[in-house]
PDB file of C-alpha atoms in Angstrom:
ATOM      1  CA  MET A   1       5.250   4.212  25.928  1.00 38.00           C
ATOM      2  CA  PRO A   2       5.276   7.199  24.281  1.00 41.00           C
ATOM      3  CA  GLY A   3       7.790   7.272  21.116  1.00 42.00           C
ATOM      4  CA  GLN A   4       8.055   3.705  20.808  1.00 40.00           C
ATOM      5  CA  PRO A   5       6.202   2.650  17.637  1.00 43.00           C
ATOM      6  CA  ARG A   6       8.538   5.652  15.855  1.00 43.00           C
ATOM      7  CA  ASP A   7      11.446   3.568  17.534  1.00 40.00           C
ATOM      8  CA  ALA A   8      10.645   0.742  16.249  1.00 39.00           C
ATOM      9  CA  ALA A   9       9.670   1.903  12.513  1.00 42.00           C
ATOM     10  CA  ARG A  10      13.205   3.377  12.701  1.00 42.00           C
ATOM     11  CA  LEU A  11      14.724  -0.089  13.153  1.00 39.00           C
ATOM     12  CA  LEU A  12      13.138  -1.687  10.016  1.00 41.00           C
ATOM     13  CA  ARG A  13      15.108   1.205   7.872  1.00 45.00           C
ATOM     14  CA  HIS A  14      17.807  -0.248   5.759  1.00 46.00           C
ATOM     15  CA  ARG A  15      20.917   1.545   4.002  1.00 47.00           C
ATOM     16  CA  PRO A  16      21.124   1.195   0.819  1.00 51.00           C
ATOM     17  CA  ARG A  17      24.287   2.379  -1.455  1.00 48.00           C
ATOM     18  CA  GLY A  18      25.617   5.859   0.087  1.00 56.00           C
ATOM     19  CA  GLY A  19      24.443   4.897   3.672  1.00 55.00           C
ATOM     20  CA  ARG A  20      21.296   7.104   2.938  1.00 54.00           C
ATOM     21  CA  LEU A  21      18.098   5.585   5.396  1.00 54.00           C
ATOM     22  CA  VAL A  22      15.759   4.720   2.633  1.00 62.00           C
ATOM     23  CA  THR A  23      12.115   2.847   2.997  1.00 71.00           C
ATOM     24  CA  ALA A  24      10.006   1.976   0.335  1.00 89.00           C
ATOM     25  CA  LEU A  25       6.730   2.917   2.429  1.00 93.00           C
ATOM     26  CA  GLU A  26       7.243   5.068   5.883  1.00 94.00           C
ATOM     27  CA  ILE A  27       4.106   6.149   7.949  1.00 96.00           C
ATOM     28  CA  ALA A  28       4.568   8.336  10.943  1.00 97.00           C
ATOM     29  CA  GLY A  29       2.195   9.976  13.673  1.00 97.00           C
ATOM     30  CA  LEU A  30      -0.894   8.562  11.134  1.00 98.00           C
ATOM     31  CA  SER A  31      -4.262   9.571  13.184  1.00 98.00           C
ATOM     32  CA  VAL A  32      -7.734   8.855  11.543  1.00 97.00           C
ATOM     33  CA  ARG A  33     -11.301  10.404  13.245  1.00 96.00           C
ATOM     34  CA  TYR A  34     -14.359   9.545  12.203  1.00 94.00           C
ATOM     35  CA  GLY A  35     -16.554  12.451  13.613  1.00 92.00           C
ATOM     36  CA  GLY A  36     -15.434  12.105  17.272  1.00 91.00           C
ATOM     37  CA  ALA A  37     -14.440   8.638  17.384  1.00 94.00           C
ATOM     38  CA  LEU A  38     -10.598   8.031  16.749  1.00 96.00           C
ATOM     39  CA  ALA A  39      -9.866   5.211  14.370  1.00 95.00           C
ATOM     40  CA  VAL A  40      -5.847   5.245  14.269  1.00 96.00           C
ATOM     41  CA  ASP A  41      -4.046   6.828  17.090  1.00 96.00           C
ATOM     42  CA  ASP A  42      -0.518   7.838  15.971  1.00 96.00           C
ATOM     43  CA  ILE A  43       0.407   5.020  14.348  1.00 95.00           C
ATOM     44  CA  ALA A  44       4.452   4.458  12.362  1.00 95.00           C
ATOM     45  CA  LEU A  45       5.098   1.514   9.809  1.00 94.00           C
ATOM     46  CA  SER A  46       8.140   1.325   7.751  1.00 92.00           C
ATOM     47  CA  VAL A  47       8.324  -1.149   4.662  1.00 90.00           C
ATOM     48  CA  PRO A  48      11.589  -1.619   3.409  1.00 87.00           C
ATOM     49  CA  PRO A  49      12.170  -2.115  -0.159  1.00 84.00           C
ATOM     50  CA  GLY A  50      11.178  -5.562  -1.696  1.00 79.00           C
ATOM     51  CA  GLN A  51       9.515  -6.828   1.456  1.00 80.00           C
ATOM     52  CA  VAL A  52       5.637  -7.641   2.283  1.00 79.00           C
ATOM     53  CA  THR A  53       4.235  -6.713   5.132  1.00 82.00           C
ATOM     54  CA  ALA A  54       1.284  -7.562   6.845  1.00 83.00           C
ATOM     55  CA  LEU A  55      -1.181  -5.438   8.919  1.00 86.00           C
ATOM     56  CA  VAL A  56      -2.535  -7.865  11.678  1.00 87.00           C
ATOM     57  CA  GLY A  57      -5.177  -7.009  14.451  1.00 88.00           C
ATOM     58  CA  PRO A  58      -8.693  -8.030  15.497  1.00 91.00           C
ATOM     59  CA  ASN A  59     -12.146  -6.591  13.960  1.00 89.00           C
ATOM     60  CA  GLY A  60     -12.003  -3.041  14.696  1.00 90.00           C
ATOM     61  CA  ALA A  61      -8.344  -2.323  15.313  1.00 92.00           C
ATOM     62  CA  GLY A  62      -7.941   0.295  12.849  1.00 93.00           C
ATOM     63  CA  LYS A  63      -6.584  -1.942   9.888  1.00 92.00           C
ATOM     64  CA  SER A  64      -8.830  -0.552   6.999  1.00 91.00           C
ATOM     65  CA  SER A  65      -8.631   3.005   8.390  1.00 94.00           C
ATOM     66  CA  ALA A  66      -5.171   2.637   8.356  1.00 95.00           C
ATOM     67  CA  VAL A  67      -4.259   1.557   5.111  1.00 93.00           C
ATOM     68  CA  LEU A  68      -7.072   3.826   3.525  1.00 93.00           C
ATOM     69  CA  ALA A  69      -5.681   6.859   4.803  1.00 96.00           C
ATOM     70  CA  THR A  70      -2.429   5.547   3.546  1.00 95.00           C
ATOM     71  CA  CYS A  71      -3.918   5.674   0.100  1.00 93.00           C
ATOM     72  CA  GLY A  72      -5.682   8.692   0.895  1.00 93.00           C
ATOM     73  CA  THR A  73      -9.226   7.703   0.140  1.00 92.00           C
ATOM     74  CA  VAL A  74     -10.113   8.970   4.231  1.00 94.00           C
ATOM     75  CA  ARG A  75      -8.708  12.457   6.072  1.00 94.00           C
ATOM     76  CA  SER A  76      -5.732  11.443   8.309  1.00 97.00           C
ATOM     77  CA  THR A  77      -2.980  13.554  10.053  1.00 97.00           C
ATOM     78  CA  GLY A  78       0.876  12.257   9.942  1.00 98.00           C
ATOM     79  CA  GLU A  79       3.353  11.677   7.368  1.00 97.00           C
ATOM     80  CA  VAL A  80       3.053   9.217   4.508  1.00 97.00           C
ATOM     81  CA  ARG A  81       6.442   8.931   2.376  1.00 95.00           C
ATOM     82  CA  LEU A  82       6.636   6.572  -1.017  1.00 92.00           C
ATOM     83  CA  ASP A  83      10.376   5.917  -1.595  1.00 88.00           C
ATOM     84  CA  GLY A  84      11.435   8.830   0.518  1.00 89.00           C
ATOM     85  CA  GLU A  85       9.120  11.480  -0.932  1.00 92.00           C
ATOM     86  CA  ARG A  86       6.403  12.556   1.210  1.00 95.00           C
ATOM     87  CA  VAL A  87       2.899  12.029  -0.924  1.00 95.00           C
ATOM     88  CA  ASP A  88       0.238  12.775   2.022  1.00 95.00           C
ATOM     89  CA  GLY A  89      -0.372  15.838   0.178  1.00 94.00           C
ATOM     90  CA  TRP A  90      -1.543  13.856  -3.009  1.00 95.00           C
ATOM     91  CA  SER A  91      -4.555  12.755  -4.079  1.00 93.00           C
ATOM     92  CA  PRO A  92      -5.300   8.831  -3.871  1.00 91.00           C
ATOM     93  CA  GLY A  93      -5.290   9.038  -7.808  1.00 88.00           C
ATOM     94  CA  ARG A  94      -1.636  10.387  -7.722  1.00 91.00           C
ATOM     95  CA  ARG A  95      -0.613   7.723  -4.998  1.00 90.00           C
ATOM     96  CA  THR A  96      -1.888   5.494  -7.113  1.00 86.00           C
ATOM     97  CA  ARG A  97       0.205   6.303 -10.235  1.00 84.00           C
ATOM     98  CA  ALA A  98       3.216   6.292  -7.685  1.00 86.00           C
ATOM     99  CA  GLY A  99       2.345   2.858  -7.019  1.00 82.00           C
ATOM    100  CA  LEU A 100       0.630   2.958  -3.906  1.00 84.00           C
ATOM    101  CA  ALA A 101      -3.017   1.337  -3.844  1.00 79.00           C
ATOM    102  CA  LEU A 102      -5.465  -0.619  -2.118  1.00 78.00           C
ATOM    103  CA  VAL A 103      -6.234  -4.666  -3.197  1.00 72.00           C
ATOM    104  CA  PRO A 104      -9.461  -4.944  -1.371  1.00 68.00           C
ATOM    105  CA  GLN A 105     -10.444  -8.387  -0.166  1.00 66.00           C
ATOM    106  CA  GLY A 106     -13.297  -9.190  -2.198  1.00 62.00           C
ATOM    107  CA  ARG A 107     -12.747 -10.956  -5.185  1.00 65.00           C
ATOM    108  CA  GLN A 108     -14.190  -8.345  -7.741  1.00 72.00           C
ATOM    109  CA  LEU A 109     -13.173 -10.335 -10.858  1.00 78.00           C
ATOM    110  CA  PHE A 110     -14.788 -11.109 -14.275  1.00 82.00           C
ATOM    111  CA  SER A 111     -15.082 -14.707 -13.337  1.00 83.00           C
ATOM    112  CA  ARG A 112     -15.406 -15.678 -17.044  1.00 87.00           C
ATOM    113  CA  LEU A 113     -12.004 -13.883 -18.245  1.00 89.00           C
ATOM    114  CA  THR A 114      -8.463 -15.344 -17.532  1.00 91.00           C
ATOM    115  CA  VAL A 115      -6.197 -14.016 -15.360  1.00 90.00           C
ATOM    116  CA  ARG A 116      -4.683 -12.294 -17.353  1.00 90.00           C
ATOM    117  CA  GLU A 117      -7.508 -10.511 -19.281  1.00 90.00           C
ATOM    118  CA  ASN A 118      -8.545  -9.388 -15.614  1.00 87.00           C
ATOM    119  CA  LEU A 119      -5.182  -7.768 -15.064  1.00 88.00           C
ATOM    120  CA  LEU A 120      -5.101  -6.047 -18.489  1.00 89.00           C
ATOM    121  CA  ILE A 121      -8.526  -4.510 -17.640  1.00 87.00           C
ATOM    122  CA  GLY A 122      -7.509  -3.460 -14.163  1.00 83.00           C
ATOM    123  CA  ALA A 123      -4.146  -1.689 -15.820  1.00 84.00           C
ATOM    124  CA  ASP A 124      -6.709  -0.140 -18.645  1.00 84.00           C
ATOM    125  CA  GLN A 125      -8.854   1.425 -15.508  1.00 81.00           C
ATOM    126  CA  LEU A 126      -6.011   2.605 -13.787  1.00 79.00           C
ATOM    127  CA  ARG A 127      -4.428   3.912 -17.332  1.00 83.00           C
ATOM    128  CA  LEU A 128      -1.122   1.647 -16.626  1.00 84.00           C
ATOM    129  CA  PRO A 129       0.641   0.680 -19.422  1.00 85.00           C
ATOM    130  CA  ALA A 130       0.124  -2.844 -20.945  1.00 81.00           C
ATOM    131  CA  ARG A 131       3.486  -3.667 -19.701  1.00 87.00           C
ATOM    132  CA  SER A 132       2.567  -3.127 -16.006  1.00 88.00           C
ATOM    133  CA  VAL A 133       0.665  -6.582 -16.072  1.00 89.00           C
ATOM    134  CA  ALA A 134       4.235  -8.054 -16.929  1.00 90.00           C
ATOM    135  CA  ALA A 135       5.693  -6.483 -13.890  1.00 87.00           C
ATOM    136  CA  ALA A 136       2.959  -7.862 -12.021  1.00 86.00           C
ATOM    137  CA  GLU A 137       3.286 -11.147 -13.237  1.00 88.00           C
ATOM    138  CA  GLU A 138       7.069 -10.583 -12.519  1.00 86.00           C
ATOM    139  CA  ARG A 139       6.339  -9.979  -9.025  1.00 83.00           C
ATOM    140  CA  PHE A 140       3.606 -12.395  -7.981  1.00 85.00           C
ATOM    141  CA  PRO A 141       4.832 -15.303 -10.363  1.00 88.00           C
ATOM    142  CA  ILE A 142       1.486 -17.396  -9.640  1.00 89.00           C
ATOM    143  CA  LEU A 143      -0.044 -14.724 -11.684  1.00 89.00           C
ATOM    144  CA  ALA A 144       2.278 -15.774 -14.713  1.00 91.00           C
ATOM    145  CA  GLU A 145       1.396 -19.208 -14.021  1.00 92.00           C
ATOM    146  CA  ARG A 146      -2.076 -18.926 -13.786  1.00 91.00           C
ATOM    147  CA  ARG A 147      -2.570 -16.379 -16.839  1.00 91.00           C
ATOM    148  CA  SER A 148      -4.677 -18.590 -19.131  1.00 92.00           C
ATOM    149  CA  SER A 149      -6.957 -19.991 -16.228  1.00 91.00           C
ATOM    150  CA  LEU A 150     -10.126 -18.215 -15.579  1.00 88.00           C
ATOM    151  CA  ALA A 151     -10.336 -16.212 -12.672  1.00 81.00           C
TER     152      ALA A 151
END
C-alpha cells in the first residue's frame, strides 16, 4: 500500500516535554540505485531516543544499502534526520561527528590489545575525545566489564 511505511513510522515517534514529535533517527522516502538497479525503494524508519532498532531481512533485501545511505557513504534520495535535524546533505564525516556511524559486522580488532585500547584507537581515529570511550562503556556495560580483556 502506498504511504504505509510513512504511516508506520509516524506511530513510532514519541512526545517529549512540550509535546513536539521527535525521533533520534528518522528516515523518510530513502531510495538507493546502483546504475539501473533499485536497491532500496522509498523506505521509512523512525528510531526513538534511547532505543535499539534492528534492520532485519534476507540477503539482497537492501539492508546494507539503506544503512550506507543513512551514513552518507552511498548516493541516495530521501531524507535523513538526526535528533530532528536534516543531515542527508551532510558529508559522512560530519554525520559521524554528530553521532551517526556504521559499525561493520567484521571483527576489525587489534586482537593483542584490550577492549579499552581498541576503543581508544577508534576514538582517536575519529578524532573523538577520550571521554567518548567512557560514554560508550556507560551505554554498553559489557564493554566496561571486558575493558581489560583482550579483544
